[in-house]
PDB file of C-alpha atoms in Angstrom:
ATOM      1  CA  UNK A   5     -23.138 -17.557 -63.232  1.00  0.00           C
ATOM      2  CA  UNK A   6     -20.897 -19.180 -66.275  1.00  0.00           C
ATOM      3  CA  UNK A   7     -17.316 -17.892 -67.032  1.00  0.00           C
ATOM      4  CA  UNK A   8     -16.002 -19.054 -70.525  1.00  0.00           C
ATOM      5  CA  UNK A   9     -12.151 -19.378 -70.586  1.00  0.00           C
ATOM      6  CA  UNK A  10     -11.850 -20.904 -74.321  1.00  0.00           C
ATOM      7  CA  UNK A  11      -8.156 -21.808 -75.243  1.00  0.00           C
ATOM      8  CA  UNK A  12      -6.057 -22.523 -78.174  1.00  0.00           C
ATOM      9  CA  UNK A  13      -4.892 -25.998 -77.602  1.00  0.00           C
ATOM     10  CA  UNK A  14      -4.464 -28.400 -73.983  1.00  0.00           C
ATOM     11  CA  UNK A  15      -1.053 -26.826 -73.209  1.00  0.00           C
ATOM     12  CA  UNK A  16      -2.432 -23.723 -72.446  1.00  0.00           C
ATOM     13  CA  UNK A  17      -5.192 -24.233 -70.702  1.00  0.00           C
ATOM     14  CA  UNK A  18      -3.598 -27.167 -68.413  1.00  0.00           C
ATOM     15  CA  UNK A  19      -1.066 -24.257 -67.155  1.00  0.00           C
ATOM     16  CA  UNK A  20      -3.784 -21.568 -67.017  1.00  0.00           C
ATOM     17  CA  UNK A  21      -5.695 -24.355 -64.757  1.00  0.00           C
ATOM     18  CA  UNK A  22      -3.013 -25.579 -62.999  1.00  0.00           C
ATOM     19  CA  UNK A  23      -2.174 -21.789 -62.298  1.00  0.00           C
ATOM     20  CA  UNK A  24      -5.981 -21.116 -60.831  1.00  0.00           C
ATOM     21  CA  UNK A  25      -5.674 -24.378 -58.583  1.00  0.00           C
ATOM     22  CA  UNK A  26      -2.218 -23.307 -57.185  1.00  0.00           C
ATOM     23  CA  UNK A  27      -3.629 -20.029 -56.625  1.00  0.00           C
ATOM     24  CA  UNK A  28      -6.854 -20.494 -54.926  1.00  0.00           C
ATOM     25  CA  UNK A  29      -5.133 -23.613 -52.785  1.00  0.00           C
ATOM     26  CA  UNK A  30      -2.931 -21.330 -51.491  1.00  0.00           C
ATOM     27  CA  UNK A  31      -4.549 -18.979 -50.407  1.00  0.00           C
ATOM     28  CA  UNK A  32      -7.046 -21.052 -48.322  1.00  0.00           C
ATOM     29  CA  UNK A  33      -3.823 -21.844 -46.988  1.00  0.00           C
ATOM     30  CA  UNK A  34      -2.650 -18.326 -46.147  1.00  0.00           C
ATOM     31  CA  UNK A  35      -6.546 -17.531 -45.095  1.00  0.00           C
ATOM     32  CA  UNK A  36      -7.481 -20.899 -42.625  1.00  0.00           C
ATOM     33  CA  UNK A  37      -4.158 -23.162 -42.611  1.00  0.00           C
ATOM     34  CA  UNK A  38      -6.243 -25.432 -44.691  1.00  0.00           C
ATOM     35  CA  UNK A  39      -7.496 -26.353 -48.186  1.00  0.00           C
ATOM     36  CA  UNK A  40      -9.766 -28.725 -50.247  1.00  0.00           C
ATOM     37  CA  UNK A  41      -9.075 -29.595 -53.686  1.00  0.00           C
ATOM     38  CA  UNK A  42     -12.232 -31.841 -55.406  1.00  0.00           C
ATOM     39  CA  UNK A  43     -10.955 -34.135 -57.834  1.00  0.00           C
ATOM     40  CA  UNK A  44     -12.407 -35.582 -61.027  1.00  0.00           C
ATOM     41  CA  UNK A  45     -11.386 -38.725 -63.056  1.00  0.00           C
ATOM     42  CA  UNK A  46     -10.402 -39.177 -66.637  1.00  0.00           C
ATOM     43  CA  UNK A  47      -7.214 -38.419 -68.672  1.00  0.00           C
ATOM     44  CA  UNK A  48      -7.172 -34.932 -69.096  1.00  0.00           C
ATOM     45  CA  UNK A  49      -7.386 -34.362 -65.377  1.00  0.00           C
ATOM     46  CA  UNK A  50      -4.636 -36.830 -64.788  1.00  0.00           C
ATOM     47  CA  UNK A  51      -2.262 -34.694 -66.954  1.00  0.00           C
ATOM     48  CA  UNK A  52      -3.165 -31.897 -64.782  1.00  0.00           C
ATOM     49  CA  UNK A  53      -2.380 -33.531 -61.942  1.00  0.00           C
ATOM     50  CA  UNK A  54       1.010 -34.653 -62.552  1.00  0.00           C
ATOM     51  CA  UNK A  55       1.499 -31.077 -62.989  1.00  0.00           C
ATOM     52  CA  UNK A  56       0.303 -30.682 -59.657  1.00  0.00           C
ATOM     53  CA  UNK A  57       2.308 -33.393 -58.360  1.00  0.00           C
ATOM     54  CA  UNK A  58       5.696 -31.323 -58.609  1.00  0.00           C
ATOM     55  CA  UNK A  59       4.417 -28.041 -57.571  1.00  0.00           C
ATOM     56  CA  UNK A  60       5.386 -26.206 -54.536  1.00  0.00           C
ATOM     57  CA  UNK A  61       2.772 -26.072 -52.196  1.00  0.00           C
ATOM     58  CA  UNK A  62       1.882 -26.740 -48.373  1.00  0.00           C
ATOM     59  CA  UNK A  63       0.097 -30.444 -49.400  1.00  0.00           C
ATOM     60  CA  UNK A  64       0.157 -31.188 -45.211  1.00  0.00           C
ATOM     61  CA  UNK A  65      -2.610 -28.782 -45.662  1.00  0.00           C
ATOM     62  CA  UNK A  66      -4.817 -29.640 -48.510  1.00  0.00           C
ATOM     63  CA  UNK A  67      -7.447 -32.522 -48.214  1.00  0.00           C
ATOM     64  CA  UNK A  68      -8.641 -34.171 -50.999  1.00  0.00           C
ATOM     65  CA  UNK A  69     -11.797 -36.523 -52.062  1.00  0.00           C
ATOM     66  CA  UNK A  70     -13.202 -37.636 -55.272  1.00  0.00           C
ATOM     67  CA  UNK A  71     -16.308 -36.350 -56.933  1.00  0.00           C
ATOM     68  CA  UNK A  72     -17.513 -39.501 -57.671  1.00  0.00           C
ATOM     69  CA  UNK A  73     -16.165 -43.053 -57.605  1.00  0.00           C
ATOM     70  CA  UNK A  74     -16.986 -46.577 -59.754  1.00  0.00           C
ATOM     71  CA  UNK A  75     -17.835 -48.745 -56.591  1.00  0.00           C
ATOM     72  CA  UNK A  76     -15.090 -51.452 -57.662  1.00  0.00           C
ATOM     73  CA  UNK A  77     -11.711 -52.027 -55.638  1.00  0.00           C
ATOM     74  CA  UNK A  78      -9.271 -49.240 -55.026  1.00  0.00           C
ATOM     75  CA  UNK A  79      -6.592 -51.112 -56.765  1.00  0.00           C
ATOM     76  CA  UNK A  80      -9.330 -51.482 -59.898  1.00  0.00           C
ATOM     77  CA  UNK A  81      -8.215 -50.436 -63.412  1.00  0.00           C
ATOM     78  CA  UNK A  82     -11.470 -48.118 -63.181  1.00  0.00           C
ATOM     79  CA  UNK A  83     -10.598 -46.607 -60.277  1.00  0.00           C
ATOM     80  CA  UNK A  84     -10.681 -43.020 -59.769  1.00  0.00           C
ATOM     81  CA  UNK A  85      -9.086 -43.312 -56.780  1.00  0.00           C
ATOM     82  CA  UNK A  86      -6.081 -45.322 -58.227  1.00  0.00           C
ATOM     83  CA  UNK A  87      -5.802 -43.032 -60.610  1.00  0.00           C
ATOM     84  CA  UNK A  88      -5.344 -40.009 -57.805  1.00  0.00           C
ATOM     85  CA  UNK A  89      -2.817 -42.140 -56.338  1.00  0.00           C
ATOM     86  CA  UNK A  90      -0.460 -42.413 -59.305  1.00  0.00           C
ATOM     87  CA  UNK A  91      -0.605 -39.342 -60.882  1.00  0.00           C
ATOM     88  CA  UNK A  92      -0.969 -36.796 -57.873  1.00  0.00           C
ATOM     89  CA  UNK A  93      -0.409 -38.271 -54.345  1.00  0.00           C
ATOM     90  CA  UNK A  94       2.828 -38.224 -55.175  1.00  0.00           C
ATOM     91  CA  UNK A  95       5.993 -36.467 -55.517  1.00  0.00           C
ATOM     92  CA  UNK A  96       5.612 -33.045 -53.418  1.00  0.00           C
ATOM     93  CA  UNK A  97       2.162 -33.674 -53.215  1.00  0.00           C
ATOM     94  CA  UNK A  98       2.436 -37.378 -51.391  1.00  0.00           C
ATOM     95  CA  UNK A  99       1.392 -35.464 -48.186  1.00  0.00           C
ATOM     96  CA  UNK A 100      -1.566 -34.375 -49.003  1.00  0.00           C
ATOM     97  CA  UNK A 101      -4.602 -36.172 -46.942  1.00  0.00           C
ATOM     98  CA  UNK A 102      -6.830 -37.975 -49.108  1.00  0.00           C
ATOM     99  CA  UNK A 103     -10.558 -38.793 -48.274  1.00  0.00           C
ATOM    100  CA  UNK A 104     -11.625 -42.485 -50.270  1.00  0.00           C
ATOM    101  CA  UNK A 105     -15.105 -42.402 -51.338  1.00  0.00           C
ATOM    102  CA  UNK A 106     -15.432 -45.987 -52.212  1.00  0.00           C
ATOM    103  CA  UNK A 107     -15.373 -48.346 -49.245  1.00  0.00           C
ATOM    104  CA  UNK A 108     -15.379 -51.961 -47.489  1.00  0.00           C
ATOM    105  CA  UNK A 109     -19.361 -52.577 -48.062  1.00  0.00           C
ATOM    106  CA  UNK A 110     -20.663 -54.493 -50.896  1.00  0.00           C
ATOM    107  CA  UNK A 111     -22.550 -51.836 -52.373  1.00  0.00           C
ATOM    108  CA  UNK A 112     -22.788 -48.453 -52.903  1.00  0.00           C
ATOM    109  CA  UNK A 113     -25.939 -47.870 -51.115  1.00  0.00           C
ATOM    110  CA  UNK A 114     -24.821 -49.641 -48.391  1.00  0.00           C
ATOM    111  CA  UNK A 115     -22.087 -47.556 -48.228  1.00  0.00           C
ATOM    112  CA  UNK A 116     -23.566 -44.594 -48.119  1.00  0.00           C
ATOM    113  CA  UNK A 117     -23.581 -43.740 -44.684  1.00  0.00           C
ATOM    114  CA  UNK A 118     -20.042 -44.265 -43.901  1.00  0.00           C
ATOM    115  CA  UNK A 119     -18.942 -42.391 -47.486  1.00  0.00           C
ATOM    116  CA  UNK A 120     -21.269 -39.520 -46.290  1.00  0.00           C
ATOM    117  CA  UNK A 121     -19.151 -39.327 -42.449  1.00  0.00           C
ATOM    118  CA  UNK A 122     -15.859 -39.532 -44.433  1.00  0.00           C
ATOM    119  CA  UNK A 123     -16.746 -36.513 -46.447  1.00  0.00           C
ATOM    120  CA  UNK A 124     -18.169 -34.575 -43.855  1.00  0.00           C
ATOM    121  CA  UNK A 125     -14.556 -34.312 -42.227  1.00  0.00           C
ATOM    122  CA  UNK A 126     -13.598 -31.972 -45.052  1.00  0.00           C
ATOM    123  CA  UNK A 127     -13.103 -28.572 -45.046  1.00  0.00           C
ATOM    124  CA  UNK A 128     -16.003 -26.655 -46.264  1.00  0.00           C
ATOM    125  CA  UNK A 129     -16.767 -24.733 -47.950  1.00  0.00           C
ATOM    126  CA  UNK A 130     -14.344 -26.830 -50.406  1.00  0.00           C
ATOM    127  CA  UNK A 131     -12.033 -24.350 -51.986  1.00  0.00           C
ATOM    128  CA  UNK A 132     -11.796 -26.034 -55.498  1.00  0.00           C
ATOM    129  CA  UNK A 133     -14.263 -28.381 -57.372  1.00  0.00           C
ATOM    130  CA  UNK A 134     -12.955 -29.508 -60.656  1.00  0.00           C
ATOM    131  CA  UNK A 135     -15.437 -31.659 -62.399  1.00  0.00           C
ATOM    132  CA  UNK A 136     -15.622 -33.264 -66.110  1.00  0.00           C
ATOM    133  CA  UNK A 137     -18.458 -33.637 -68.454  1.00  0.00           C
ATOM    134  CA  UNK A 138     -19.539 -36.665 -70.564  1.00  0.00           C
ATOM    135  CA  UNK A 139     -21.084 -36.894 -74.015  1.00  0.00           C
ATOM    136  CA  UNK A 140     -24.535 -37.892 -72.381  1.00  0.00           C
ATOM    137  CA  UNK A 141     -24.378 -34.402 -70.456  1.00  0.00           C
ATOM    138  CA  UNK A 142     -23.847 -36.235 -66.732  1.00  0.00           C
ATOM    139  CA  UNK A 143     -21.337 -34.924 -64.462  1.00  0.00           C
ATOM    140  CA  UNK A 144     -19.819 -36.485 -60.807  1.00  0.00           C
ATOM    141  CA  UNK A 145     -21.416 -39.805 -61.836  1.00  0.00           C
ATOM    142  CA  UNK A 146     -24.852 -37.897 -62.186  1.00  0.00           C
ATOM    143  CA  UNK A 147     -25.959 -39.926 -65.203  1.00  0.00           C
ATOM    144  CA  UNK A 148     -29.440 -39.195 -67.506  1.00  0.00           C
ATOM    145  CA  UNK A 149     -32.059 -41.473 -65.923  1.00  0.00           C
ATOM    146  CA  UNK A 150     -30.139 -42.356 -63.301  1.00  0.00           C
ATOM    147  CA  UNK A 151     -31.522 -44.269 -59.833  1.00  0.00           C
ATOM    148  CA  UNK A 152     -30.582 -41.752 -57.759  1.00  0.00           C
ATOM    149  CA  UNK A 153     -30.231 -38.875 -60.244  1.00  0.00           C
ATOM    150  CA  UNK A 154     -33.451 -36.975 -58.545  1.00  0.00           C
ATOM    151  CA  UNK A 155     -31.407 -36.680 -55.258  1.00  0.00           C
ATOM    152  CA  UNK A 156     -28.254 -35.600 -56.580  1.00  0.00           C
ATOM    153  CA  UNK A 157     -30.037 -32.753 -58.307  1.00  0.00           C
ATOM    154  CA  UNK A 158     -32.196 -31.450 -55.414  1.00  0.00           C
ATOM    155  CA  UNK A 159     -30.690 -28.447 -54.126  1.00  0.00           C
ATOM    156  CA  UNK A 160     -33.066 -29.171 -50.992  1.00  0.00           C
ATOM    157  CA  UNK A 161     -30.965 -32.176 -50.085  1.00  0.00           C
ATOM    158  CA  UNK A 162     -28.464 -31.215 -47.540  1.00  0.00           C
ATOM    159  CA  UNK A 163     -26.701 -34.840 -48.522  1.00  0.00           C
ATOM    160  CA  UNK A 164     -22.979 -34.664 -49.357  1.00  0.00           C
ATOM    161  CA  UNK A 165     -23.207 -37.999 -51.367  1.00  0.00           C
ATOM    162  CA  UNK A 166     -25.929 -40.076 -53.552  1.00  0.00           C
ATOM    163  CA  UNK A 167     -25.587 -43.732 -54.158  1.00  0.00           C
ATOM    164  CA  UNK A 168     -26.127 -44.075 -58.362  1.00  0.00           C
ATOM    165  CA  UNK A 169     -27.445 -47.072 -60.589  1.00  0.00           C
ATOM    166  CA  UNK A 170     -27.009 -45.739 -64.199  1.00  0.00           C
ATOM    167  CA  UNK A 171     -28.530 -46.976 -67.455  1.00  0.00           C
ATOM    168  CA  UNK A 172     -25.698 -49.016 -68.698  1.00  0.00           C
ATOM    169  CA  UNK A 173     -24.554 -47.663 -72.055  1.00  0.00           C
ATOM    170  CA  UNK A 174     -21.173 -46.780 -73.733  1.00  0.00           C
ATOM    171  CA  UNK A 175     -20.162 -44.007 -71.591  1.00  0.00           C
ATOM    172  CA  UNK A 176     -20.847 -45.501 -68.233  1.00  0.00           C
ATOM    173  CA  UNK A 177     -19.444 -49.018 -69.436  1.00  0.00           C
ATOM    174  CA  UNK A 178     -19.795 -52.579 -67.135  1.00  0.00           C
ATOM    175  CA  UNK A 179     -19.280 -49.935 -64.147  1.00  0.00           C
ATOM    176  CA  UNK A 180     -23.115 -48.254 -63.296  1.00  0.00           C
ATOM    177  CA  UNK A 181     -22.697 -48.519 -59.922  1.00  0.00           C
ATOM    178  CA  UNK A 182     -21.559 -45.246 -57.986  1.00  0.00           C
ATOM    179  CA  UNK A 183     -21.078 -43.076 -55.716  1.00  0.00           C
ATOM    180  CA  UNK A 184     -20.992 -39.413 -56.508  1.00  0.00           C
ATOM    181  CA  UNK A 185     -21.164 -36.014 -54.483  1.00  0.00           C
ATOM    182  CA  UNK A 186     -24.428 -34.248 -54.977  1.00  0.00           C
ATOM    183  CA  UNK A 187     -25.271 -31.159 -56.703  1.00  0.00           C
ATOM    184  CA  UNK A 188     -25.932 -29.080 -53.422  1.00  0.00           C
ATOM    185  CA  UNK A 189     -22.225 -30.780 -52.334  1.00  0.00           C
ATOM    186  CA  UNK A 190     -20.646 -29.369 -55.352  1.00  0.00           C
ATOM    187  CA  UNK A 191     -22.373 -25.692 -54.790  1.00  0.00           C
ATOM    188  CA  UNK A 192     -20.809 -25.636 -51.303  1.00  0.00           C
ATOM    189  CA  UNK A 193     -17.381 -25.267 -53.715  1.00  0.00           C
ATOM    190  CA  UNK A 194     -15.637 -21.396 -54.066  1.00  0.00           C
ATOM    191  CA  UNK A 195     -14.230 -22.373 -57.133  1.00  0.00           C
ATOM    192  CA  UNK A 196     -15.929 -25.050 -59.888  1.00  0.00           C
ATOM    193  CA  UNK A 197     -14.372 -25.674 -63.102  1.00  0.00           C
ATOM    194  CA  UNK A 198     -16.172 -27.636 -65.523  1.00  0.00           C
ATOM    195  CA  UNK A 199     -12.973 -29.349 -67.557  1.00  0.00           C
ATOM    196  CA  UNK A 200     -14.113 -30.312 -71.514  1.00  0.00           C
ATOM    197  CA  UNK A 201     -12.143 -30.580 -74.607  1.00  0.00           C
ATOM    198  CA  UNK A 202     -13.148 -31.175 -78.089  1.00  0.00           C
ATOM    199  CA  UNK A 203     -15.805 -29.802 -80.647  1.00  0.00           C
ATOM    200  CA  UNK A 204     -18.252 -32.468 -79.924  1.00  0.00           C
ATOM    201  CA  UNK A 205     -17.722 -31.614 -76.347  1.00  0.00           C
ATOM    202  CA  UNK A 206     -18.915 -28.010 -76.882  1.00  0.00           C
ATOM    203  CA  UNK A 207     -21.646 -28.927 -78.912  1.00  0.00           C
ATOM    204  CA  UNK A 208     -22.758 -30.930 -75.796  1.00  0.00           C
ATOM    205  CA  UNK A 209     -22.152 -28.080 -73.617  1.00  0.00           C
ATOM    206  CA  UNK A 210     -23.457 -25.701 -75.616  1.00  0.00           C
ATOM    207  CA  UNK A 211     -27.076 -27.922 -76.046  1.00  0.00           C
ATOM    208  CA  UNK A 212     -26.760 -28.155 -72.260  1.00  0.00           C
ATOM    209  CA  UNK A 213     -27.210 -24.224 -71.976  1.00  0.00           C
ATOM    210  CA  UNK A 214     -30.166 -24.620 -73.790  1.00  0.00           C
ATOM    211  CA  UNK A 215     -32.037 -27.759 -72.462  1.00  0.00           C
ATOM    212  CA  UNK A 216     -34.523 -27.607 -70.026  1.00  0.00           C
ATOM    213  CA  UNK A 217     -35.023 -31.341 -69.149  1.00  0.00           C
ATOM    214  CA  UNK A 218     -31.771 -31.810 -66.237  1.00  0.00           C
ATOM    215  CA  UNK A 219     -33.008 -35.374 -66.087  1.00  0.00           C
ATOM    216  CA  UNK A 220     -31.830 -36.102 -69.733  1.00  0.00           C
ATOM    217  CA  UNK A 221     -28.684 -33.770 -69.577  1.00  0.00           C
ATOM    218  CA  UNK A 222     -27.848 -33.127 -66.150  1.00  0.00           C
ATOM    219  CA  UNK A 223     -24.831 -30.826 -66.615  1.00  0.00           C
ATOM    220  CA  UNK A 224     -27.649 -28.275 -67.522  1.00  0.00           C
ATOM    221  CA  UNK A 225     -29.276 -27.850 -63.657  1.00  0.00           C
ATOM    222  CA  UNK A 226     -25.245 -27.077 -63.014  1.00  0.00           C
ATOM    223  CA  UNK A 227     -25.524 -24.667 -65.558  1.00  0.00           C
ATOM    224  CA  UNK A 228     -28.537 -23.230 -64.814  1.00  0.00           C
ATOM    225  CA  UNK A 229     -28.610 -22.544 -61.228  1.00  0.00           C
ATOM    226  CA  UNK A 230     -27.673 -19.015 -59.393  1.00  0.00           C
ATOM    227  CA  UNK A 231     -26.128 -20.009 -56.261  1.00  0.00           C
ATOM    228  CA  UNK A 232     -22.355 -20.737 -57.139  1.00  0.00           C
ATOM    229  CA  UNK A 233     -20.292 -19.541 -60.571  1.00  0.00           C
ATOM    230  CA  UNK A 234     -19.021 -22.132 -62.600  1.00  0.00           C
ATOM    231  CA  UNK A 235     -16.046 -21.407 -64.856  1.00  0.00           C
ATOM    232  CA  UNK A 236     -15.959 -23.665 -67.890  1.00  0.00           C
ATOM    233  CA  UNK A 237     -12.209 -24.043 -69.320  1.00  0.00           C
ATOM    234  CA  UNK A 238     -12.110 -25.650 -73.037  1.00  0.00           C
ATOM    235  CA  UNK A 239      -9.654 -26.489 -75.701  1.00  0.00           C
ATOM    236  CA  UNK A 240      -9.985 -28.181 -78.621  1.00  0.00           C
TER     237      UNK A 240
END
């Protein structure tokens, strides 16, 4: 269920991706008047989406949500939603709907409820999942060890989103608390990409193949599973 698409350098594989996005946005367009794009955080992605930002494309029609979310302010440096705000609801994209994950309510858990009826006014299945990978081997905010981490694996839970408490360390930072879309969520998808870059990053993925304990690295039980392909686009 993996597709490698290995590239030279960034360049090239931000305008092969960019190209796939376009491509399968459209023509959920073309197909059912409507599309959803998945987004991810972190800097590669926002390069990606400034790209997106000035192309030509029907963005009255396209919803889009986070795949996960630090539960801090909207308006917080660490915000994944600020981020989407900048770099792609902007330009020809400004019209584009966008679904917040975090909310008002203190918490994440408490906040579950009301993230979960947000989401489940996408359209599904969501046409495009993009979604990053850290040097622990989490994904969404799916972190090893996680509070919360058994439910966002469990392909038996029909939830959209998980509340998280992470193990604070130097990947997840002051910010363990989240919110992230589980792994059955992300499977509803027609397109995943898994986004890395680096040659520590594909030693990571590459180990992730390989391990058999999700709850340590749980990018693998994406890997692993049979119900949705996953294409993984790299560069150094």
């Amino acid at each position: 269920m993996l597709r490698e698409k290995f590239f030279s350098d960034k360049a090239e594989l931000l305008n092969a991706l960019q190209a796939h996005c376009l491509s399968v946005l459209g023509d959920a367009i073309s197909d059912s008047d409507r599309a959803s794009l998945l987004l991810s955080g972190g800097s590669t992605p926002q390069t990606l989406y400034e790209a997106l930002s000035e192309s030509e494309l029907d963005w009255a029609k396209v919803d889009l949500a986070l795949v996960d979310e630090r539960w801090v302010a909207n308006d917080h440096a660490a915000s994944n939603e600020a981020m989407i705000r900048r770099s792609l609801l902007v330009n020809k994209a400004a019209s584009a709907r966008f679904i917040a994950m975090k909310n008002s309510h203190d918490t994440a858990h408490a906040g579950h409820q009301r993230c979960e009826a947000a989401y489940a006014s996408l359209k599904q299945p969501y046409d495009f999942c993009l979604l990053g990978m850290g040097s622990d081997g989490h994904f969404a905010s799916l972190f090893p060890y996680a509070q919360g981490l058994a439910a966002g694996l469990d392909l038996d839970n029909n939830a959209l989103c998980v509340a998280i408490s992470a193990r604070q360390t130097t990947v997840t930072g002051n910010y363990t608390e989240r919110m992230s879309l589980t792994l059955s969520a992300i499977l509803r998808a027609r397109h995943i990409v898994l986004l890395i870059s680096g040659d520590a990053k594909r030693k990571i993925y590459a180990r992730a193949k390989l391990s058999l304990d999700p709850k340590a690295m749980p990018v693998s039980a994406l890997l692993k599973q049979d119900k949705t392909p996953v294409t993984v686009y790299w560069a150094p």
